[in-house]
């Protein structure tokens, strides 16, 4: 286990250094997030629908599609000089490759969300100060689940044509449960309702994380076989 | 020790490996010559564990950690420097952390890359990338070295230096398997020579005292029908 984690960290660190150096995907994701929030803000009619009713859905649509950019690039990096082949030959477990990619993707998506959340508050003027802790917790809970599934799909599609097109098509149906949960919980939090009202959704989010992290870890080695 | 018995593999109706068997002991260098599509790369990919053969077995003493692999591509990340790439691969191959920097510095010096060590790989010429790929493959001091068209892109001086290095490695008890379509490359290094065509070894045996010219003539007769 220690060796797997060490190799996973080596891989994740390499991916983050590469991203820090090129800044292509992170900049695209952040700009995308800002633009989407701005368009939704100016596109809505404030006299027809209250911001607080729309805000949770808008937040999660934005985070989901921004995360796609990260997930798309996760294994594209490994096509550089066929580095993926080198990883598969190296004496490291396939699990460490998956966990390394997952960790890097989580950091990447977390950065996008960290930029997106203040913009969301700014544009929609929703009260988050009192619920910031639980809100961050829900964002983390939902993000782990969909990044776990997305990382697996990204590996499956990396050698296919139109991978960037196929990823959202295949991934979005799997994201329906965590997104529904995340939207429901976010809506209740922003309306200052007690968390006990959404205990079921929170359990669903936690269960989704456990089930799909386990499944993705078990399935990943089969997705990268030649 | 490297032992291969009864390897068979096909891609659809194309037979890539057809009953390949051989056995190499430390110090032996097998040069595999064959035209494009003969199955050389498939054989090396099976030996390195990238392809699971449909039949037959391979055994490398020491397992994956004992194998150094250089494929058609360099397995290096263009946006990392040469040094960063080598440190990354050294970590994945479990080169002990206290030795890593010294080992990488030595590899950079030995392969004539010391002056370019802190430049990103994408800024290097094809020949220099190939040298870096050789350095990467040898970093963990493998007992078995598998090389696919290793002289591609090297200038005359670098190719001569690489041949000297391979001779040293064989002299130090390493097993080397190199595959190429060019009979002029690698003959003088080989203790054993195989001609591969249509997935089969049409000839396999010790080089004996045969000169490069004699081997080339035999190759033409055996493979090219000339």
XYZ file of C-alpha atoms in Angstrom:
452
model
C 0.000 0.000 0.000
C 2.809 2.402 0.937
C 4.535 1.757 -2.373
C 1.291 2.307 -4.307
C 0.690 5.619 -2.562
C 4.290 6.701 -3.127
C 4.080 5.974 -6.854
C 0.653 7.645 -7.037
C 2.081 10.769 -5.435
C 5.032 10.768 -7.864
C 2.583 10.631 -10.770
C 0.239 13.257 -9.352
C 3.136 15.621 -8.661
C 4.383 15.176 -12.223
C 0.917 15.960 -13.634
C 0.619 19.071 -11.475
C 4.093 20.282 -12.475
C 3.147 19.777 -16.137
C -0.106 21.678 -15.647
C 1.607 24.446 -13.703
C 4.134 24.779 -16.505
C 1.709 24.792 -19.429
C -1.321 26.311 -17.641
C -3.444 25.530 -20.689
C -6.194 23.418 -19.139
C -6.438 25.301 -15.846
C -6.713 28.662 -17.605
C -9.336 27.303 -19.981
C -11.343 25.873 -17.084
C -11.161 29.049 -15.003
C -12.082 31.293 -17.936
C -14.899 28.897 -18.833
C -16.200 29.023 -15.255
C -16.153 32.817 -15.138
C -17.850 33.116 -18.534
C -20.619 30.631 -17.755
C -21.413 32.275 -14.436
C -21.426 35.681 -16.082
C -23.698 34.547 -18.933
C -26.146 32.928 -16.502
C -26.099 36.029 -14.337
C -26.868 38.445 -17.131
C -29.156 36.025 -18.965
C -31.669 35.522 -16.180
C -34.624 37.766 -15.386
C -34.326 38.611 -11.670
C -37.977 39.661 -11.479
C -39.165 36.260 -12.783
C -37.018 33.783 -10.821
C -35.165 34.440 -7.577
C -31.385 33.983 -7.808
C -31.417 31.554 -4.931
C -33.750 29.212 -6.829
C -31.502 29.041 -9.877
C -28.125 29.321 -8.203
C -27.569 25.693 -7.093
C -28.229 24.285 -10.578
C -26.044 26.911 -12.211
C -23.217 26.255 -9.779
C -23.191 22.530 -10.511
C -23.609 22.837 -14.277
C -20.597 25.161 -14.246
C -18.449 22.910 -12.059
C -19.364 19.794 -14.041
C -18.412 21.160 -17.438
C -15.299 22.883 -16.120
C -14.234 19.559 -14.613
C -14.627 17.904 -18.038
C -11.715 19.987 -19.261
C -9.539 18.569 -16.479
C -10.694 15.034 -17.045
C -10.094 15.255 -20.774
C -6.524 16.322 -20.292
C -5.674 13.735 -17.604
C -4.591 10.973 -19.951
C -3.950 13.172 -22.985
C -0.757 14.169 -21.153
C 0.395 10.583 -21.386
C 0.175 10.528 -25.169
C 3.234 12.795 -25.267
C 5.953 10.503 -26.661
C 3.767 7.534 -25.674
C 4.577 8.064 -22.017
C 1.559 5.934 -21.093
C 3.385 2.926 -22.547
C 6.311 3.742 -20.258
C 3.993 3.898 -17.245
C 2.441 0.553 -18.095
C 5.872 -1.052 -18.399
C 7.202 0.472 -15.170
C 7.150 -1.786 -12.107
C 4.260 0.072 -10.531
C 0.729 -1.116 -9.917
C -2.042 0.032 -12.245
C -3.831 1.206 -9.097
C -1.074 3.706 -8.404
C -1.511 5.125 -11.927
C -5.245 5.548 -11.315
C -4.827 7.071 -7.873
C -2.121 9.417 -9.124
C -4.355 10.651 -11.933
C -7.302 10.907 -9.559
C -5.306 12.976 -7.056
C -4.052 15.354 -9.756
C -7.571 15.715 -11.178
C -8.997 16.422 -7.731
C -6.446 19.179 -7.141
C -7.137 20.600 -10.584
C -10.924 20.600 -10.121
C -10.561 21.957 -6.571
C -8.601 24.936 -7.915
C -11.313 25.613 -10.504
C -13.990 25.341 -7.810
C -12.005 27.586 -5.473
C -12.016 30.252 -8.168
C -15.609 29.545 -9.198
C -17.239 29.706 -5.780
C -16.363 33.362 -4.985
C -17.431 34.348 -8.519
C -20.698 32.499 -7.964
C -21.277 34.414 -4.711
C -20.367 37.673 -6.404
C -22.646 37.219 -9.418
C -25.656 35.693 -7.659
C -25.361 37.479 -4.345
C -26.296 34.336 -2.407
C -25.678 34.136 1.355
C -22.911 31.589 1.919
C -21.066 33.048 4.916
C -23.048 31.033 7.458
C -22.949 27.789 5.480
C -19.493 27.998 3.945
C -18.130 24.970 5.810
C -20.995 22.609 4.922
C -21.099 23.980 1.359
C -17.394 23.273 0.852
C -17.986 19.817 2.346
C -20.792 19.064 -0.123
C -18.729 20.341 -3.047
C -15.872 18.061 -1.952
C -18.176 15.069 -1.497
C -19.748 15.417 -4.948
C -16.448 16.253 -6.647
C -14.709 13.099 -5.399
C -17.450 10.947 -6.922
C -17.593 12.481 -10.337
C -13.834 12.886 -10.666
C -13.410 9.192 -9.713
C -15.739 8.121 -12.533
C -14.399 10.733 -14.931
C -10.794 9.648 -14.437
C -11.740 6.082 -15.308
C -13.622 7.145 -18.450
C -10.777 9.417 -19.451
C -8.422 6.400 -19.385
C -10.869 4.291 -21.379
C -11.219 6.898 -24.094
C -7.679 8.183 -24.405
C -6.763 5.917 -27.325
C -10.000 6.541 -29.194
C -10.738 9.141 -31.827
C -12.960 11.996 -30.671
C -12.091 11.330 -27.006
C -12.928 14.918 -26.085
C -16.361 14.546 -27.634
C -17.032 11.093 -26.238
C -16.128 11.842 -22.617
C -19.130 14.076 -21.817
C -21.475 11.797 -23.780
C -20.468 8.716 -21.811
C -19.800 10.369 -18.480
C -22.842 12.606 -17.991
C -25.367 9.779 -17.438
C -23.150 8.486 -14.610
C -23.063 11.933 -13.049
C -26.822 12.273 -12.670
C -27.007 10.801 -9.113
C -24.216 12.907 -7.566
C -25.350 16.036 -9.392
C -28.936 15.606 -8.228
C -27.689 15.129 -4.681
C -25.300 18.056 -4.873
C -27.969 20.415 -6.274
C -30.505 19.365 -3.650
C -28.098 19.777 -0.753
C -26.732 23.089 -2.071
C -30.280 24.446 -2.475
C -31.189 23.550 1.122
C -27.948 25.023 2.449
C -28.429 28.317 0.606
C -32.021 28.467 1.903
C -30.661 28.078 5.451
C -32.506 24.801 5.951
C -31.085 22.278 8.427
C -28.815 19.549 7.059
C -31.104 16.919 8.548
C -33.514 17.642 5.675
C -30.985 16.362 3.191
C -29.451 13.512 5.175
C -30.637 11.061 2.522
C -28.928 12.979 -0.279
C -25.742 13.231 1.774
C -25.794 9.478 2.301
C -26.299 9.005 -1.435
C -23.298 11.229 -2.197
C -21.117 9.340 0.294
C -22.283 5.960 -1.012
C -21.657 7.054 -4.612
C -18.088 8.038 -3.670
C -17.360 4.733 -1.948
C -18.950 2.561 -4.644
C -17.450 4.341 -7.636
C -14.002 4.846 -6.089
C -13.877 1.113 -5.419
C -15.279 0.134 -8.820
C -12.996 2.516 -10.705
C -9.945 1.254 -8.795
C -10.857 -2.339 -9.649
C -11.742 -1.647 -13.294
C -8.913 0.709 -14.182
C -6.254 -1.993 -14.826
C -8.505 -3.534 -17.491
C -9.055 -0.248 -19.281
C -5.368 0.276 -20.039
C -4.549 -3.219 -21.330
C -3.520 -3.244 -24.999
C 17.953 -15.077 -17.752
C 15.284 -14.539 -20.406
C 13.231 -17.541 -21.532
C 10.556 -17.454 -24.214
C 8.529 -20.519 -25.170
C 5.972 -21.001 -27.915
C 4.774 -17.411 -28.232
C 1.828 -16.941 -30.541
C -0.186 -13.810 -31.105
C -2.411 -12.479 -33.867
C -4.148 -9.199 -34.544
C -7.328 -10.358 -36.226
C -6.163 -12.471 -39.143
C -2.639 -11.057 -39.125
C -0.232 -13.419 -37.408
C 2.269 -11.271 -35.495
C 4.012 -14.027 -33.517
C 4.124 -17.641 -34.598
C 5.757 -20.144 -32.277
C 8.656 -17.992 -31.095
C 10.993 -19.649 -28.592
C 14.473 -18.736 -27.388
C 16.577 -18.613 -24.278
C 19.205 -16.013 -23.393
C 21.675 -16.005 -20.528
C 23.640 -13.060 -19.059
C 26.080 -11.553 -21.527
C 24.148 -12.602 -24.625
C 22.910 -10.051 -27.134
C 20.202 -11.129 -29.560
C 19.741 -8.989 -32.650
C 16.410 -9.562 -34.376
C 16.286 -8.451 -37.981
C 13.137 -8.362 -40.040
C 11.214 -6.235 -42.495
C 8.436 -3.876 -41.432
C 5.464 -5.842 -40.141
C 7.504 -8.934 -39.300
C 6.354 -8.881 -35.672
C 9.530 -7.547 -34.021
C 7.787 -4.802 -32.076
C 5.000 -7.166 -31.024
C 7.595 -9.618 -29.714
C 9.317 -6.915 -27.660
C 5.965 -5.645 -26.362
C 5.102 -9.160 -25.229
C 8.492 -9.505 -23.522
C 8.042 -6.223 -21.707
C 4.475 -7.070 -20.667
C 2.575 -4.560 -22.790
C 0.795 -7.273 -24.766
C -0.508 -10.506 -23.290
C 0.229 -13.252 -25.830
C -2.541 -15.589 -26.947
C -0.259 -18.567 -26.312
C 3.185 -19.238 -24.890
C 5.127 -17.985 -21.917
C 7.920 -15.556 -21.128
C 10.085 -15.452 -18.060
C 12.484 -12.680 -17.112
C 14.611 -13.321 -14.079
C 13.972 -10.443 -11.685
C 10.537 -9.522 -13.114
C 9.529 -6.152 -14.570
C 11.993 -4.280 -12.365
C 14.858 -6.045 -14.158
C 13.756 -4.917 -17.616
C 14.792 -1.762 -19.440
C 12.614 -0.926 -22.431
C 13.074 1.501 -25.255
C 10.256 1.531 -27.768
C 9.638 3.597 -30.873
C 8.782 6.597 -28.727
C 10.895 8.201 -26.018
C 8.376 7.987 -23.140
C 9.447 11.455 -22.047
C 7.279 14.464 -21.251
C 7.954 17.362 -23.580
C 7.263 20.072 -21.018
C 9.548 18.596 -18.357
C 13.281 19.068 -18.540
C 15.528 16.108 -19.308
C 16.614 16.008 -15.662
C 13.023 16.148 -14.375
C 12.028 13.348 -16.719
C 14.888 11.139 -15.561
C 14.171 11.877 -11.884
C 10.518 10.999 -12.451
C 11.300 7.652 -14.059
C 13.984 6.914 -11.479
C 11.365 7.365 -8.750
C 8.925 5.032 -10.499
C 11.659 2.409 -10.882
C 12.431 2.734 -7.176
C 15.977 3.997 -7.562
C 16.696 4.815 -3.888
C 16.024 8.504 -3.193
C 19.549 9.298 -1.874
C 21.102 7.854 -5.067
C 18.635 9.350 -7.538
C 20.312 12.680 -8.272
C 23.759 11.159 -8.566
C 22.435 8.403 -10.839
C 20.658 10.937 -13.051
C 23.726 13.211 -13.207
C 25.863 10.245 -14.204
C 23.371 9.239 -16.916
C 23.260 12.804 -18.244
C 27.048 12.945 -18.408
C 27.402 9.507 -19.961
C 24.909 10.262 -22.721
C 26.252 13.710 -23.513
C 23.213 15.516 -22.130
C 24.752 17.342 -19.179
C 24.704 20.694 -21.002
C 21.055 20.295 -21.972
C 19.817 18.719 -18.733
C 17.685 21.675 -17.718
C 16.056 22.241 -21.073
C 12.562 20.908 -21.765
C 12.564 17.764 -23.859
C 10.402 19.425 -26.528
C 13.299 21.821 -27.220
C 15.710 18.993 -28.075
C 16.490 17.551 -31.484
C 15.323 14.029 -32.413
C 18.804 12.642 -31.769
C 19.079 14.210 -28.326
C 15.606 12.954 -27.402
C 16.749 9.478 -28.435
C 19.795 9.808 -26.190
C 17.556 10.873 -23.322
C 15.341 7.861 -24.025
C 18.382 5.590 -23.833
C 19.376 7.213 -20.539
C 15.841 6.653 -19.237
C 15.867 2.976 -20.197
C 19.193 2.372 -18.437
C 18.552 4.466 -15.332
C 17.546 1.619 -13.055
C 20.440 -0.570 -14.264
C 18.270 -3.269 -15.814
C 19.547 -6.815 -16.218
C 17.590 -7.261 -19.448
C 17.501 -4.516 -22.040
C 14.867 -4.551 -24.799
C 15.464 -2.089 -27.617
C 13.200 -1.413 -30.575
C 14.983 0.345 -33.447
C 17.353 2.004 -30.959
C 19.606 3.682 -33.520
C 16.816 5.715 -35.107
C 17.639 9.406 -35.052
C 21.172 9.031 -33.697
C 23.993 10.669 -35.600
C 27.096 8.612 -36.411
C 29.003 9.642 -33.284
C 26.049 9.042 -30.979
C 25.336 5.681 -32.631
C 28.970 4.624 -32.176
C 28.869 5.741 -28.543
C 25.636 3.815 -28.007
C 27.156 0.690 -29.565
C 30.125 0.997 -27.190
C 27.722 1.327 -24.274
C 25.733 -1.741 -25.321
C 28.972 -3.717 -25.653
C 29.938 -2.629 -22.134
C 26.541 -3.660 -20.786
C 26.752 -7.065 -22.435
C 30.281 -7.416 -21.092
C 28.943 -6.676 -17.624
C 26.495 -9.574 -17.900
C 23.372 -7.838 -19.166
C 21.046 -9.499 -21.649
C 20.286 -7.294 -24.644
C 17.579 -7.894 -27.244
C 17.482 -5.398 -30.073
C 15.116 -5.374 -32.986
C 15.760 -3.496 -36.194
C 14.977 -3.649 -39.883
C 18.474 -2.429 -40.722
C 21.013 -5.256 -40.910
C 23.929 -2.817 -40.824
C 22.990 -1.826 -37.266
C 23.876 -3.961 -34.348
C 25.403 -6.981 -36.087
C 28.798 -6.491 -34.479
C 27.156 -6.327 -31.024
C 25.206 -9.524 -31.402
C 26.173 -12.888 -29.977
C 23.016 -14.332 -31.531
C 21.049 -13.367 -34.595
C 17.448 -14.025 -35.572
C 15.657 -13.226 -38.802
C 11.935 -12.706 -38.327
C 9.290 -12.708 -41.019
C 5.528 -13.153 -40.852
C 5.762 -13.566 -37.092
C 8.190 -16.518 -37.284
C 11.896 -16.780 -36.623
C 13.000 -18.107 -40.004
C 16.528 -18.319 -38.625
C 17.971 -18.204 -35.115
C 21.488 -19.021 -34.019
C 24.834 -17.765 -32.766
C 26.528 -15.170 -34.919
C 29.809 -17.054 -34.765
C 32.448 -15.349 -36.827
C 30.078 -13.977 -39.464
C 30.764 -10.461 -40.650
C 28.053 -7.824 -41.118
C 28.253 -8.387 -44.864
C 27.758 -12.137 -44.509
C 24.805 -11.623 -42.175
C 23.271 -9.123 -44.587
C 23.613 -11.604 -47.427
C 21.989 -14.370 -45.377
C 19.221 -11.988 -44.362
C 18.469 -11.153 -47.957
C 18.311 -14.853 -48.822
C 16.206 -15.801 -45.791
C 13.786 -12.895 -45.658
C 13.831 -10.883 -48.825
C 14.056 -13.936 -51.064
C 17.003 -12.437 -52.814
